[in-house]
Amino acid sequence: MENKFFLQNTIEKIEKGKSSFFLDPKEREFVISKLRKKKISYEIYTPYREAEKVLVYNENYPEIELLEIISKKRLEHRDILGVLFAHQILPHFYGDIMITDNTHYLVALKPVAEYLKSHVHEIGKNPVEFVKIDLASLGDYRPKYDISLYHVSGLRLDMIVSKITKQSRRKVEEIIKDKEVFLNYEVAVKKDTYLKEGDIFSIRGYGKYLFSKICYRNKKGNMDIEILKYK
């Protein structure tokens, strides 16, 4: 796993009674396994039931804020990620981006939330405002997806990315080499990696996806697969 130094520091923070930064599922699994081996008690803060990024803490409750991103124009997941990236805000400082039909939410560590409220007033050329709201406002939020079916002859990463982006396999190979594809929260390094049901991947400029299931497979091995795109 990448960045073991960061994860070791995270474990030490929790041992001292502090909260972790936001952790993705792989990081959370690693941290919790180490805490259990050391017999250190912990709690998990989950912004909503199906949240991917969570905070692990021991004594002190995490200092976080729920922000509503007010915009006249409906924003996409990638739009919000783009402005966070442009302001050099690292992924460990904020949780999942949550979008309903008319509302955009982001959970962030308090210092980052303060920065966003004070310094970010546009996404693209669209005026926006980051406003603190009650954490309970999420209620029973669940992520929404666009569902697509693709007919493929195999489950190689480059093949599926090619289908989604409508780019040639050669072009997809370049995209992967340029580190623009992430698989299960890590940079995808091999174009011939085979996807499994439940894998999460993202393609820079296209969005974030979940390989849901194989719907049909014929005798020749061709398949219809269901891919969910995060809204």
Tab-separated table of C-alpha atoms in Angstrom:
chain	number	residue	atom	x	y	z
A	1	MET	CA	0.000	0.000	0.000
A	2	GLU	CA	1.216	3.503	-0.869
A	3	ASN	CA	2.121	6.056	1.810
A	4	LYS	CA	2.655	3.758	4.784
A	5	PHE	CA	4.412	6.643	6.538
A	6	PHE	CA	1.156	8.629	6.477
A	7	LEU	CA	-0.787	5.633	7.783
A	8	GLN	CA	1.692	5.018	10.585
A	9	ASN	CA	1.394	8.662	11.616
A	10	THR	CA	-2.379	8.256	11.528
A	11	ILE	CA	-2.196	5.320	13.934
A	12	GLU	CA	0.042	7.317	16.276
A	13	LYS	CA	-2.436	10.237	16.218
A	14	ILE	CA	-5.289	7.932	17.210
A	15	GLU	CA	-3.167	6.394	19.966
A	16	LYS	CA	-2.749	9.916	21.383
A	17	GLY	CA	-6.502	10.452	21.409
A	18	LYS	CA	-6.704	12.491	18.206
A	19	SER	CA	-8.785	11.948	15.092
A	20	SER	CA	-7.438	10.652	11.806
A	21	PHE	CA	-7.761	12.487	8.528
A	22	PHE	CA	-10.370	11.140	6.115
A	23	LEU	CA	-9.507	7.569	5.122
A	24	ASP	CA	-10.622	5.608	2.078
A	25	PRO	CA	-11.696	1.947	2.510
A	26	LYS	CA	-8.193	0.486	2.020
A	27	GLU	CA	-6.610	2.960	4.418
A	28	ARG	CA	-9.362	2.404	6.980
A	29	GLU	CA	-8.872	-1.376	6.811
A	30	PHE	CA	-5.113	-1.017	7.323
A	31	VAL	CA	-5.444	1.431	10.232
A	32	ILE	CA	-8.133	-0.553	12.034
A	33	SER	CA	-6.192	-3.819	11.701
A	34	LYS	CA	-3.167	-2.182	13.344
A	35	LEU	CA	-5.266	-0.651	16.119
A	36	ARG	CA	-6.814	-4.037	16.869
A	37	LYS	CA	-3.394	-5.683	17.071
A	38	LYS	CA	-2.313	-3.019	19.546
A	39	LYS	CA	-5.614	-3.408	21.432
A	40	ILE	CA	-6.353	0.293	21.054
A	41	SER	CA	-10.023	1.236	21.212
A	42	TYR	CA	-11.442	3.385	18.419
A	43	GLU	CA	-14.613	4.843	16.975
A	44	ILE	CA	-15.513	5.465	13.346
A	45	TYR	CA	-17.227	8.642	12.212
A	46	THR	CA	-19.326	8.021	9.104
A	47	PRO	CA	-21.010	11.095	7.562
A	48	TYR	CA	-23.771	8.869	6.148
A	49	ARG	CA	-24.469	5.155	6.073
A	50	GLU	CA	-22.774	4.306	2.765
A	51	ALA	CA	-19.912	6.808	3.021
A	52	GLU	CA	-16.613	5.671	1.542
A	53	LYS	CA	-14.327	8.108	3.356
A	54	VAL	CA	-14.508	8.056	7.155
A	55	LEU	CA	-12.641	9.318	10.196
A	56	VAL	CA	-11.243	7.049	12.901
A	57	TYR	CA	-10.779	8.487	16.382
A	58	ASN	CA	-10.208	7.479	19.988
A	59	GLU	CA	-11.048	10.133	22.603
A	60	ASN	CA	-11.608	13.413	20.780
A	61	TYR	CA	-14.513	13.706	18.349
A	62	PRO	CA	-13.372	14.908	14.894
A	63	GLU	CA	-13.582	18.647	14.237
A	64	ILE	CA	-15.476	18.739	10.977
A	65	GLU	CA	-18.109	20.799	9.215
A	66	LEU	CA	-20.819	19.922	6.713
A	67	LEU	CA	-20.861	22.465	3.896
A	68	GLU	CA	-23.621	23.088	1.410
A	69	ILE	CA	-22.286	24.338	-1.926
A	70	ILE	CA	-24.848	26.846	-3.125
A	71	SER	CA	-24.904	27.167	-6.908
A	72	LYS	CA	-27.509	28.249	-9.448
A	73	LYS	CA	-26.067	25.684	-11.850
A	74	ARG	CA	-26.078	21.972	-11.034
A	75	LEU	CA	-22.523	20.852	-10.398
A	76	GLU	CA	-20.963	17.502	-11.238
A	77	HIS	CA	-18.755	15.480	-8.933
A	78	ARG	CA	-15.758	16.266	-11.136
A	79	ASP	CA	-16.462	20.035	-11.016
A	80	ILE	CA	-16.160	20.076	-7.227
A	81	LEU	CA	-13.130	17.790	-7.255
A	82	GLY	CA	-11.532	20.096	-9.808
A	83	VAL	CA	-11.754	23.178	-7.608
A	84	LEU	CA	-10.423	21.248	-4.589
A	85	PHE	CA	-7.494	20.088	-6.704
A	86	ALA	CA	-6.918	23.607	-8.052
A	87	HIS	CA	-6.644	24.925	-4.487
A	88	GLN	CA	-4.243	22.085	-3.615
A	89	ILE	CA	-6.547	20.630	-0.969
A	90	LEU	CA	-5.485	17.041	-0.373
A	91	PRO	CA	-8.141	14.274	-0.428
A	92	HIS	CA	-7.446	13.366	3.199
A	93	PHE	CA	-8.792	16.769	4.278
A	94	TYR	CA	-12.339	16.199	3.045
A	95	GLY	CA	-14.876	13.397	2.800
A	96	ASP	CA	-17.223	12.276	0.063
A	97	ILE	CA	-18.801	14.765	-2.301
A	98	MET	CA	-22.569	14.326	-2.013
A	99	ILE	CA	-24.995	15.481	-4.688
A	100	THR	CA	-28.767	15.265	-4.696
A	101	ASP	CA	-31.033	16.569	-7.453
A	102	ASN	CA	-30.676	20.178	-6.332
A	103	THR	CA	-28.103	20.258	-3.542
A	104	HIS	CA	-24.344	19.722	-3.205
A	105	TYR	CA	-22.655	18.782	0.064
A	106	LEU	CA	-19.097	18.325	1.271
A	107	VAL	CA	-17.811	17.247	4.693
A	108	ALA	CA	-14.406	18.717	5.494
A	109	LEU	CA	-12.020	19.141	8.400
A	110	LYS	CA	-12.733	22.457	10.111
A	111	PRO	CA	-9.636	24.398	8.874
A	112	VAL	CA	-10.372	23.352	5.298
A	113	ALA	CA	-14.042	24.252	5.690
A	114	GLU	CA	-13.028	27.718	6.905
A	115	TYR	CA	-10.728	28.134	3.916
A	116	LEU	CA	-13.429	27.107	1.425
A	117	LYS	CA	-15.966	29.492	2.953
A	118	SER	CA	-13.516	32.403	2.753
A	119	HIS	CA	-11.617	31.802	-0.483
A	120	VAL	CA	-13.635	29.764	-2.993
A	121	HIS	CA	-16.359	31.743	-4.738
A	122	GLU	CA	-16.389	30.168	-8.201
A	123	ILE	CA	-16.370	26.708	-9.707
A	124	GLY	CA	-15.482	27.127	-13.332
A	125	LYS	CA	-17.096	30.462	-14.163
A	126	ASN	CA	-20.083	29.648	-11.997
A	127	PRO	CA	-20.511	31.671	-8.759
A	128	VAL	CA	-20.770	29.449	-5.663
A	129	GLU	CA	-20.916	29.830	-1.908
A	130	PHE	CA	-19.792	27.329	0.725
A	131	VAL	CA	-22.130	27.545	3.724
A	132	LYS	CA	-21.892	25.628	7.005
A	133	ILE	CA	-25.049	23.668	7.860
A	134	ASP	CA	-26.039	21.201	10.578
A	135	LEU	CA	-24.486	17.741	10.174
A	136	ALA	CA	-27.948	16.264	10.720
A	137	SER	CA	-29.062	17.861	7.443
A	138	LEU	CA	-27.790	14.814	5.541
A	139	GLY	CA	-30.525	12.691	7.083
A	140	ASP	CA	-30.719	9.358	5.256
A	141	TYR	CA	-28.637	10.515	2.302
A	142	ARG	CA	-27.615	7.826	-0.166
A	143	PRO	CA	-25.440	8.338	-3.242
A	144	LYS	CA	-27.125	8.404	-6.636
A	145	TYR	CA	-25.797	6.894	-9.821
A	146	ASP	CA	-26.320	6.883	-13.555
A	147	ILE	CA	-26.596	3.235	-14.648
A	148	SER	CA	-25.098	2.072	-17.956
A	149	LEU	CA	-24.731	-1.324	-19.627
A	150	TYR	CA	-21.677	-2.117	-21.743
A	151	HIS	CA	-21.066	-5.102	-24.002
A	152	VAL	CA	-17.457	-6.256	-23.569
A	153	SER	CA	-15.333	-9.255	-24.466
A	154	GLY	CA	-13.395	-9.174	-21.204
A	155	LEU	CA	-12.908	-7.345	-17.927
A	156	ARG	CA	-9.519	-5.740	-18.529
A	157	LEU	CA	-9.276	-2.211	-17.178
A	158	ASP	CA	-8.162	-0.701	-20.492
A	159	MET	CA	-11.052	-2.388	-22.321
A	160	ILE	CA	-13.683	-1.003	-19.973
A	161	VAL	CA	-12.128	2.480	-19.857
A	162	SER	CA	-12.106	2.436	-23.668
A	163	LYS	CA	-15.828	1.643	-23.706
A	164	ILE	CA	-16.690	4.399	-21.247
A	165	THR	CA	-14.526	7.123	-22.799
A	166	LYS	CA	-15.047	6.010	-26.423
A	167	GLN	CA	-11.289	6.281	-26.885
A	168	SER	CA	-9.051	3.783	-28.645
A	169	ARG	CA	-7.161	1.220	-26.579
A	170	ARG	CA	-3.922	2.951	-27.606
A	171	LYS	CA	-5.216	6.277	-26.273
A	172	VAL	CA	-6.404	4.601	-23.066
A	173	GLU	CA	-2.919	3.148	-22.586
A	174	GLU	CA	-1.561	6.717	-22.681
A	175	ILE	CA	-4.188	7.867	-20.172
A	176	ILE	CA	-3.155	5.099	-17.770
A	177	LYS	CA	0.547	5.877	-18.238
A	178	ASP	CA	-0.213	9.522	-17.436
A	179	LYS	CA	-1.735	8.408	-14.093
A	180	GLU	CA	-5.216	9.624	-15.002
A	181	VAL	CA	-6.959	6.404	-13.976
A	182	PHE	CA	-7.417	5.322	-10.357
A	183	LEU	CA	-8.538	1.878	-9.225
A	184	ASN	CA	-9.750	1.356	-5.664
A	185	TYR	CA	-8.194	4.687	-4.621
A	186	GLU	CA	-4.739	3.966	-6.011
A	187	VAL	CA	-3.160	4.999	-9.298
A	188	ALA	CA	-3.801	2.267	-11.865
A	189	VAL	CA	-0.424	1.095	-13.157
A	190	LYS	CA	-1.349	-1.889	-15.339
A	191	LYS	CA	-3.665	-1.635	-18.300
A	192	ASP	CA	-4.317	-5.397	-18.214
A	193	THR	CA	-5.626	-5.456	-14.627
A	194	TYR	CA	-8.895	-7.402	-14.483
A	195	LEU	CA	-11.788	-5.713	-12.724
A	196	LYS	CA	-13.937	-7.463	-10.119
A	197	GLU	CA	-17.503	-6.726	-9.130
A	198	GLY	CA	-17.431	-3.982	-6.501
A	199	ASP	CA	-14.274	-2.306	-7.821
A	200	ILE	CA	-14.347	1.493	-7.816
A	201	PHE	CA	-12.413	3.404	-10.441
A	202	SER	CA	-12.185	6.956	-11.681
A	203	ILE	CA	-11.037	8.512	-14.935
A	204	ARG	CA	-9.806	12.069	-14.841
A	205	GLY	CA	-12.174	14.261	-16.817
A	206	TYR	CA	-14.899	11.596	-16.985
A	207	GLY	CA	-15.895	10.779	-13.417
A	208	LYS	CA	-16.033	8.072	-10.793
A	209	TYR	CA	-17.501	4.611	-11.416
A	210	LEU	CA	-18.501	1.397	-9.678
A	211	PHE	CA	-18.321	-1.944	-11.499
A	212	SER	CA	-21.650	-3.269	-10.265
A	213	LYS	CA	-22.147	-6.701	-11.829
A	214	ILE	CA	-22.026	-8.996	-14.821
A	215	CYS	CA	-25.548	-9.133	-16.216
A	216	TYR	CA	-25.019	-11.721	-18.949
A	217	ARG	CA	-22.207	-13.891	-20.289
A	218	ASN	CA	-22.395	-16.009	-23.444
A	219	LYS	CA	-20.469	-19.155	-24.335
A	220	LYS	CA	-17.791	-17.153	-26.154
A	221	GLY	CA	-17.086	-15.125	-23.015
A	222	ASN	CA	-18.667	-11.881	-24.184
A	223	MET	CA	-20.491	-10.056	-21.425
A	224	ASP	CA	-22.995	-7.350	-20.666
A	225	ILE	CA	-21.808	-5.512	-17.555
A	226	GLU	CA	-23.465	-2.878	-15.382
A	227	ILE	CA	-21.420	0.190	-14.539
A	228	LEU	CA	-22.655	2.827	-12.084
A	229	LYS	CA	-21.420	6.396	-12.475
A	230	TYR	CA	-21.486	8.534	-9.348
A	231	LYS	CA	-23.591	11.666	-9.799
